[in-house]
mmCIF file of N, CA and C in Angstrom:
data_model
loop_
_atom_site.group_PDB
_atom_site.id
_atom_site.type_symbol
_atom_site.label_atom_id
_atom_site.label_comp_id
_atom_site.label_asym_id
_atom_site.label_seq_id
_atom_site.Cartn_x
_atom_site.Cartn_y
_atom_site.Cartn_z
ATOM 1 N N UNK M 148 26.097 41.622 -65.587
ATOM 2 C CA UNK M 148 26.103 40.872 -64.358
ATOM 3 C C UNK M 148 25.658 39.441 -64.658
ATOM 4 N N UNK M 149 26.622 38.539 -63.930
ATOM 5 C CA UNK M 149 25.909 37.009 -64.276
ATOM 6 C C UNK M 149 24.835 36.808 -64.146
ATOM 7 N N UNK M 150 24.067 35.685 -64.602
ATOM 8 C CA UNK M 150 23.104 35.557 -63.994
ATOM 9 C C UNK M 150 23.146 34.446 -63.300
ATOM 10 N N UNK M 151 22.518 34.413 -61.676
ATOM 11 C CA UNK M 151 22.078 33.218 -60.819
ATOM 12 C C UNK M 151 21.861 31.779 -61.635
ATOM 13 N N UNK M 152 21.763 30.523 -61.122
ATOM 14 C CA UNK M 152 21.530 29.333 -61.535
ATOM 15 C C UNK M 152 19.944 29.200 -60.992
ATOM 16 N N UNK M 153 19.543 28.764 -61.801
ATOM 17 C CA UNK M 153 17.902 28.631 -61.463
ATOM 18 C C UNK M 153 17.574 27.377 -60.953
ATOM 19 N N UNK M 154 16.568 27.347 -59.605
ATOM 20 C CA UNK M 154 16.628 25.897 -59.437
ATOM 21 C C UNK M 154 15.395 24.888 -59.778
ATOM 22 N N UNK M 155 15.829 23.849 -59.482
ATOM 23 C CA UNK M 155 15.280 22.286 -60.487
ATOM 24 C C UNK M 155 14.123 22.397 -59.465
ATOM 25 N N UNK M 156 12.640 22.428 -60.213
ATOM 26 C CA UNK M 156 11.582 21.597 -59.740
ATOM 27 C C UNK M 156 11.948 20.540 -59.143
ATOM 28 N N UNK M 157 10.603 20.585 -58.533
ATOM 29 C CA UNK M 157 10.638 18.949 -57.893
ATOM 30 C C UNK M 157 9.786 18.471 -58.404
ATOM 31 N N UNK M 158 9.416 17.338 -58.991
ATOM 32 C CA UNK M 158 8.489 16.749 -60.066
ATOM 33 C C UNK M 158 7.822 15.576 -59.096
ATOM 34 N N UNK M 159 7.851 15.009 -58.391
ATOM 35 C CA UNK M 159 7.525 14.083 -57.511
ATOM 36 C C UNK M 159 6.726 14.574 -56.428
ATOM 37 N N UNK M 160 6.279 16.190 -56.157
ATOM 38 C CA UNK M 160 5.327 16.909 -55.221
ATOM 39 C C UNK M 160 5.633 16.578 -53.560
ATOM 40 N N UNK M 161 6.548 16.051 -53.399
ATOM 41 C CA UNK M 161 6.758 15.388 -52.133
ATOM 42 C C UNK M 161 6.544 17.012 -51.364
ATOM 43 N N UNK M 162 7.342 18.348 -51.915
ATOM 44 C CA UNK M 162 7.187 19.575 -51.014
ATOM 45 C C UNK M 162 5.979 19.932 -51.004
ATOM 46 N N UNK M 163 5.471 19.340 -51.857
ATOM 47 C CA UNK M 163 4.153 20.631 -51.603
ATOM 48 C C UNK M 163 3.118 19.667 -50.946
ATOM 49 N N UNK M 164 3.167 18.256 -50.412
ATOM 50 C CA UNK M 164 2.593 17.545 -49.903
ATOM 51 C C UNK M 164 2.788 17.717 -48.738
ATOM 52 N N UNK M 165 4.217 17.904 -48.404
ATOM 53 C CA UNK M 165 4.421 18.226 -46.742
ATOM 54 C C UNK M 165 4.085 19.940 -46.405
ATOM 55 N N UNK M 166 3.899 20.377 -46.935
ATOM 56 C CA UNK M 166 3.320 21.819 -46.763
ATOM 57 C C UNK M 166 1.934 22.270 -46.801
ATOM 58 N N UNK M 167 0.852 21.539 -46.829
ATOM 59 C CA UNK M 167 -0.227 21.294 -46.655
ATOM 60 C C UNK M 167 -0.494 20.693 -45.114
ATOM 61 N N UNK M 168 -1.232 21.183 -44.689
ATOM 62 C CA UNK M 168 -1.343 20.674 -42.867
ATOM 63 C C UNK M 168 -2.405 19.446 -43.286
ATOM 64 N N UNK M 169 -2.450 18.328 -42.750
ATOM 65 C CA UNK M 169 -3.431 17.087 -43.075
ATOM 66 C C UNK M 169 -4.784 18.107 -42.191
ATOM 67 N N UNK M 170 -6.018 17.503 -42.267
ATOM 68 C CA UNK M 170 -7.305 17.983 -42.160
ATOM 69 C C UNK M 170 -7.156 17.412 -40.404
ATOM 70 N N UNK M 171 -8.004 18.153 -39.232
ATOM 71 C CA UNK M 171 -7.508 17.437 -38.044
ATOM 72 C C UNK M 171 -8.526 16.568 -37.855
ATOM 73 N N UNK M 172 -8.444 15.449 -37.430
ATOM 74 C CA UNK M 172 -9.359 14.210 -37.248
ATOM 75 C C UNK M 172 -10.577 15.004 -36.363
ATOM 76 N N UNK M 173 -11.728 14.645 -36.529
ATOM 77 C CA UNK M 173 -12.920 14.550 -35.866
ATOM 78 C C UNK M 173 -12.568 13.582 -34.478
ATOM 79 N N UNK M 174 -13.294 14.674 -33.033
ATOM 80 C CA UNK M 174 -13.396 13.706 -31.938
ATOM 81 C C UNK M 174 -14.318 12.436 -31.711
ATOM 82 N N UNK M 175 -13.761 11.588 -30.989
ATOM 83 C CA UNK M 175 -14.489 10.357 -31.265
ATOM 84 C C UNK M 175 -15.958 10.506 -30.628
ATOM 85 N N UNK M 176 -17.133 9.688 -30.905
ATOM 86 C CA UNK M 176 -18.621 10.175 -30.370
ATOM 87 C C UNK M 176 -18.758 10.694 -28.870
ATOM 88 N N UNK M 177 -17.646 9.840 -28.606
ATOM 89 C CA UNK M 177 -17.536 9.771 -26.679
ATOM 90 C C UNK M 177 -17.382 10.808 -26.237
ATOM 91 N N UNK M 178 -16.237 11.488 -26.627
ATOM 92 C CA UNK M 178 -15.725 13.172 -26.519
ATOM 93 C C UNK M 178 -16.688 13.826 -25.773
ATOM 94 N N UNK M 179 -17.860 14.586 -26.392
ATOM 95 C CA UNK M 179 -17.906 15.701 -26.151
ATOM 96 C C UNK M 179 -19.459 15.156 -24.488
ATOM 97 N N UNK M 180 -20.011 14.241 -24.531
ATOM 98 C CA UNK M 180 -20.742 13.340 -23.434
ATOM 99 C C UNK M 180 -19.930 13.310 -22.354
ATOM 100 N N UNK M 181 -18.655 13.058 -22.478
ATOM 101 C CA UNK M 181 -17.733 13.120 -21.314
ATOM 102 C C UNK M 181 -17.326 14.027 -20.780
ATOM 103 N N UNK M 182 -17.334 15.378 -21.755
ATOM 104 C CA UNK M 182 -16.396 16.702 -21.398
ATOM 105 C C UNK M 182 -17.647 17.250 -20.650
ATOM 106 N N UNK M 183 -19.065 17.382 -20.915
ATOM 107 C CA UNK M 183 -19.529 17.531 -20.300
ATOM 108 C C UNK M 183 -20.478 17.164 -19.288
ATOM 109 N N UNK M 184 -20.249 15.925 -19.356
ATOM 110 C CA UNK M 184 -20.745 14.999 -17.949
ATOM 111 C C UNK M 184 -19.624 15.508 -16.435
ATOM 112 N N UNK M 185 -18.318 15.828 -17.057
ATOM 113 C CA UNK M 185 -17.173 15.752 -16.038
ATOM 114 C C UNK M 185 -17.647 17.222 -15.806
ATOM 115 N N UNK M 186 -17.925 18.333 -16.230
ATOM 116 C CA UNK M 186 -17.963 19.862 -15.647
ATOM 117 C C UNK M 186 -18.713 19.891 -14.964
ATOM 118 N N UNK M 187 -20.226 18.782 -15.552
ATOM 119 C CA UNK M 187 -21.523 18.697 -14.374
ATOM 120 C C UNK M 187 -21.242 18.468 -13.117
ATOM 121 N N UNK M 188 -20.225 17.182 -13.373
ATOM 122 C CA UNK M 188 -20.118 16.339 -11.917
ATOM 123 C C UNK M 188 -19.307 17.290 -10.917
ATOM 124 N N UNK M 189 -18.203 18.076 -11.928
ATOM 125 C CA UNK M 189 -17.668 18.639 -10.970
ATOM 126 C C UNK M 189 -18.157 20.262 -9.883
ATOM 127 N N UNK M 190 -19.271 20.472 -10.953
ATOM 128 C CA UNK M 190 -20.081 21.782 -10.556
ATOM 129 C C UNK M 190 -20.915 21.250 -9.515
ATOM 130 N N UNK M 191 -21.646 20.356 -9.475
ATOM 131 C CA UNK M 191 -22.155 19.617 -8.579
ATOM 132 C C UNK M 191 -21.683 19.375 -7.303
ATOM 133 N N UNK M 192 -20.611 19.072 -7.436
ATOM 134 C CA UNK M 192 -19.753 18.347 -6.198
ATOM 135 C C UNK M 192 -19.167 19.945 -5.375
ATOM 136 N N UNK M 193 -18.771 21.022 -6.169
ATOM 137 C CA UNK M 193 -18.385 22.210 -5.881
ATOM 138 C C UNK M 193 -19.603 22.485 -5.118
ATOM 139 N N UNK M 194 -20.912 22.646 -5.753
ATOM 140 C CA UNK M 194 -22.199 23.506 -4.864
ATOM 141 C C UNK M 194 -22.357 22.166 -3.589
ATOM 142 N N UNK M 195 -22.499 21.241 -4.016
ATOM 143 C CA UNK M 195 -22.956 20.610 -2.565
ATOM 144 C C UNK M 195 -21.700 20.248 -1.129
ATOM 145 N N UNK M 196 -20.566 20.523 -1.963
ATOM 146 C CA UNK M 196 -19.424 21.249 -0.640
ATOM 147 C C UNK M 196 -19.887 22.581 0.687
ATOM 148 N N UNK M 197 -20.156 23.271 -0.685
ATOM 149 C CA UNK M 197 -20.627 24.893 -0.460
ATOM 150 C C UNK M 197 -21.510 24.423 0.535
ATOM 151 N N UNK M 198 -22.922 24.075 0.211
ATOM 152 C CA UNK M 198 -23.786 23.833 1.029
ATOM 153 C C UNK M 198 -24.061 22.814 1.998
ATOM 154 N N UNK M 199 -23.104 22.042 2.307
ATOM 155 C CA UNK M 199 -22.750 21.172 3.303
ATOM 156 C C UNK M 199 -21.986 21.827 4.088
ATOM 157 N N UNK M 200 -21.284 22.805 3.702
ATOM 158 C CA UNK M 200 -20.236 23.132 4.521
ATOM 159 C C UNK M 200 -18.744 22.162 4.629
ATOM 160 N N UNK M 201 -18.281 21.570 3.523
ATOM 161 C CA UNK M 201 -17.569 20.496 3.904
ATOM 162 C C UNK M 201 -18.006 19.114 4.452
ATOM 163 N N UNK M 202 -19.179 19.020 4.515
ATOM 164 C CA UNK M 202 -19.243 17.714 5.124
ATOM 165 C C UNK M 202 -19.306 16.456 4.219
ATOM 166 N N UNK M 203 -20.110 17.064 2.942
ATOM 167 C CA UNK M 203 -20.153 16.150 1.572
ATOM 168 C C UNK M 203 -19.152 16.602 0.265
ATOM 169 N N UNK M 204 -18.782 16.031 -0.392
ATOM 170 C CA UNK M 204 -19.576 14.363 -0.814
ATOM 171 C C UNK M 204 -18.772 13.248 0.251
ATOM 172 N N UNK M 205 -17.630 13.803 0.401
ATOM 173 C CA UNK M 205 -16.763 12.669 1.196
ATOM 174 C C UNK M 205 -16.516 13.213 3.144
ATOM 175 N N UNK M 206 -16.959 12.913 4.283
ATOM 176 C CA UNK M 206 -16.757 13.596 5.212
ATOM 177 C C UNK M 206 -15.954 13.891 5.534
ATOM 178 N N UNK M 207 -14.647 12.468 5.510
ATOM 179 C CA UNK M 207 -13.453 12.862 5.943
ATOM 180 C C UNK M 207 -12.534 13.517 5.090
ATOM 181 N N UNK M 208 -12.950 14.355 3.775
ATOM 182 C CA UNK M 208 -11.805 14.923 2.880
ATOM 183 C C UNK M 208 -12.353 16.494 3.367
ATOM 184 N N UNK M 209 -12.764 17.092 4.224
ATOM 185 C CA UNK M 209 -13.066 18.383 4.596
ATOM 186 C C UNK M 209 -13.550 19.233 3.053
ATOM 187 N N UNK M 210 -13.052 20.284 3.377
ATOM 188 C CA UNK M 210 -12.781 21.340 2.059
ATOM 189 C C UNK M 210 -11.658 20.759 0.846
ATOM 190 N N UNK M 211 -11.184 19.852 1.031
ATOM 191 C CA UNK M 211 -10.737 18.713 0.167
ATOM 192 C C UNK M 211 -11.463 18.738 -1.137
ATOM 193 N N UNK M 212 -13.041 18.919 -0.609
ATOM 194 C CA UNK M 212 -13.575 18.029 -2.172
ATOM 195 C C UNK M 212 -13.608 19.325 -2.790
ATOM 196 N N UNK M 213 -13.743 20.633 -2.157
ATOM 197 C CA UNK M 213 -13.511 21.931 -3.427
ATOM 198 C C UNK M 213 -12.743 21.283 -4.509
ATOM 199 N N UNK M 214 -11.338 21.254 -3.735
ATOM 200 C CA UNK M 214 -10.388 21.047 -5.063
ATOM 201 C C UNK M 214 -10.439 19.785 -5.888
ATOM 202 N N UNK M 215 -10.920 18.856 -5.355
ATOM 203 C CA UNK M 215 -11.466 17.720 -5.886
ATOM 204 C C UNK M 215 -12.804 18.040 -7.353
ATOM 205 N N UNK M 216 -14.030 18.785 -6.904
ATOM 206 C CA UNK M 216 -14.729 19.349 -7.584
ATOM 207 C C UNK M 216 -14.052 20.148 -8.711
ATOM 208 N N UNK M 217 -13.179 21.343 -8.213
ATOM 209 C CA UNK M 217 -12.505 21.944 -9.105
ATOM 210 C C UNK M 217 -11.794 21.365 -9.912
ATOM 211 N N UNK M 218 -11.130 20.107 -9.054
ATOM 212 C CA UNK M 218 -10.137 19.351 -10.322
ATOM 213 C C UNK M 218 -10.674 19.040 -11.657
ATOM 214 N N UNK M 219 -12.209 18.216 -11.047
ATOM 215 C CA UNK M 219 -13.078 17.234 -12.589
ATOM 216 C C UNK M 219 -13.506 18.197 -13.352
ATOM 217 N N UNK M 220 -14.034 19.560 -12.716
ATOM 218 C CA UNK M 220 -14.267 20.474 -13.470
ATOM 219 C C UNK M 220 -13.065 21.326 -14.720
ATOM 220 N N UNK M 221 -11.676 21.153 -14.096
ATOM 221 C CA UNK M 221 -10.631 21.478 -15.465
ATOM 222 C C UNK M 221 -10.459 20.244 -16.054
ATOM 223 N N UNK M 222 -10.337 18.568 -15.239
ATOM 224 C CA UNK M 222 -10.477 18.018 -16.617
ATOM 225 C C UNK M 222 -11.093 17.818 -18.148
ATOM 226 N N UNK M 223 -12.675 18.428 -17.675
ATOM 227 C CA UNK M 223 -13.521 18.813 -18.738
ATOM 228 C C UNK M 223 -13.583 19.873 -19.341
ATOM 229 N N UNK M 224 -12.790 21.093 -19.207
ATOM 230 C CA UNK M 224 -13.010 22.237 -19.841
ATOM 231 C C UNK M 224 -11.324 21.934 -20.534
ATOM 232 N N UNK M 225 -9.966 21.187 -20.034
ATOM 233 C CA UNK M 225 -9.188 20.891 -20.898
ATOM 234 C C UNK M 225 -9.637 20.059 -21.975
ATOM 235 N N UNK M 226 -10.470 19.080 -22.269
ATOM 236 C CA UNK M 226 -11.077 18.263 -22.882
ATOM 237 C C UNK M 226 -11.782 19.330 -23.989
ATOM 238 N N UNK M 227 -12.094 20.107 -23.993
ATOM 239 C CA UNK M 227 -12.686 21.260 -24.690
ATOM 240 C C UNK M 227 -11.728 22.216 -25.574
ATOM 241 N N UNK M 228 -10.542 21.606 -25.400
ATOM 242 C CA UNK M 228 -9.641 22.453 -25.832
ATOM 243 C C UNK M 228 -8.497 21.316 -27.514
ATOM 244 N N UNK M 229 -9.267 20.105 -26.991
ATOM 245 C CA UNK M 229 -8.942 19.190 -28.059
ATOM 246 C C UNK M 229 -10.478 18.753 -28.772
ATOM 247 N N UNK M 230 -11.381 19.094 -28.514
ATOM 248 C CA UNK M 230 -12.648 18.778 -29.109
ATOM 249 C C UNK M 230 -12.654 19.266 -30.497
ATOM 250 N N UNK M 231 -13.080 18.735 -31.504
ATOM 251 C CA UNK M 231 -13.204 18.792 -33.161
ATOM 252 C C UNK M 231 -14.348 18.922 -33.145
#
């Protein structure tokens, strides 16, 4: 049976350079002060809804600021999901 053609190295490493994943950058200092300043603010803003009854933080946004609260609160736990 013949035999197959064998194939040519690559001498220049270019494959085995792109086949290595680069190292993932470190988050910047700010990062992780922010991710959780924003869950505070938004846990905060959630309990003093609760216990206002809607009247705070903003009067005229009713039960508004739940989701408002809830919102800042997933911006910071998405923020947690790119943290190094």
């Amino acid at each position: 049976m013949p035999e197959s053609r064998k194939r040519k190295k690559d001498t220049d490493g270019s494959a085995t350079a792109a086949a290595t994943p680069a190292a993932p950058k470190p988050s910047p200092g700010w990062w992780a002060p922010t991710m959780v300043t924003l869950m505070i603010i938004g846990l905060v803003s959630v309990v003093v809804t609760y216990l206002t009854q809607g009247s705070l933080p903003v009067a005229n946004l009713g039960n508004w600021n739940l989701a408002i609260g809830f919102g800042v609160m997933l911006v910071g736990f998405f923020m947690t999901l790119r943290w190094r």
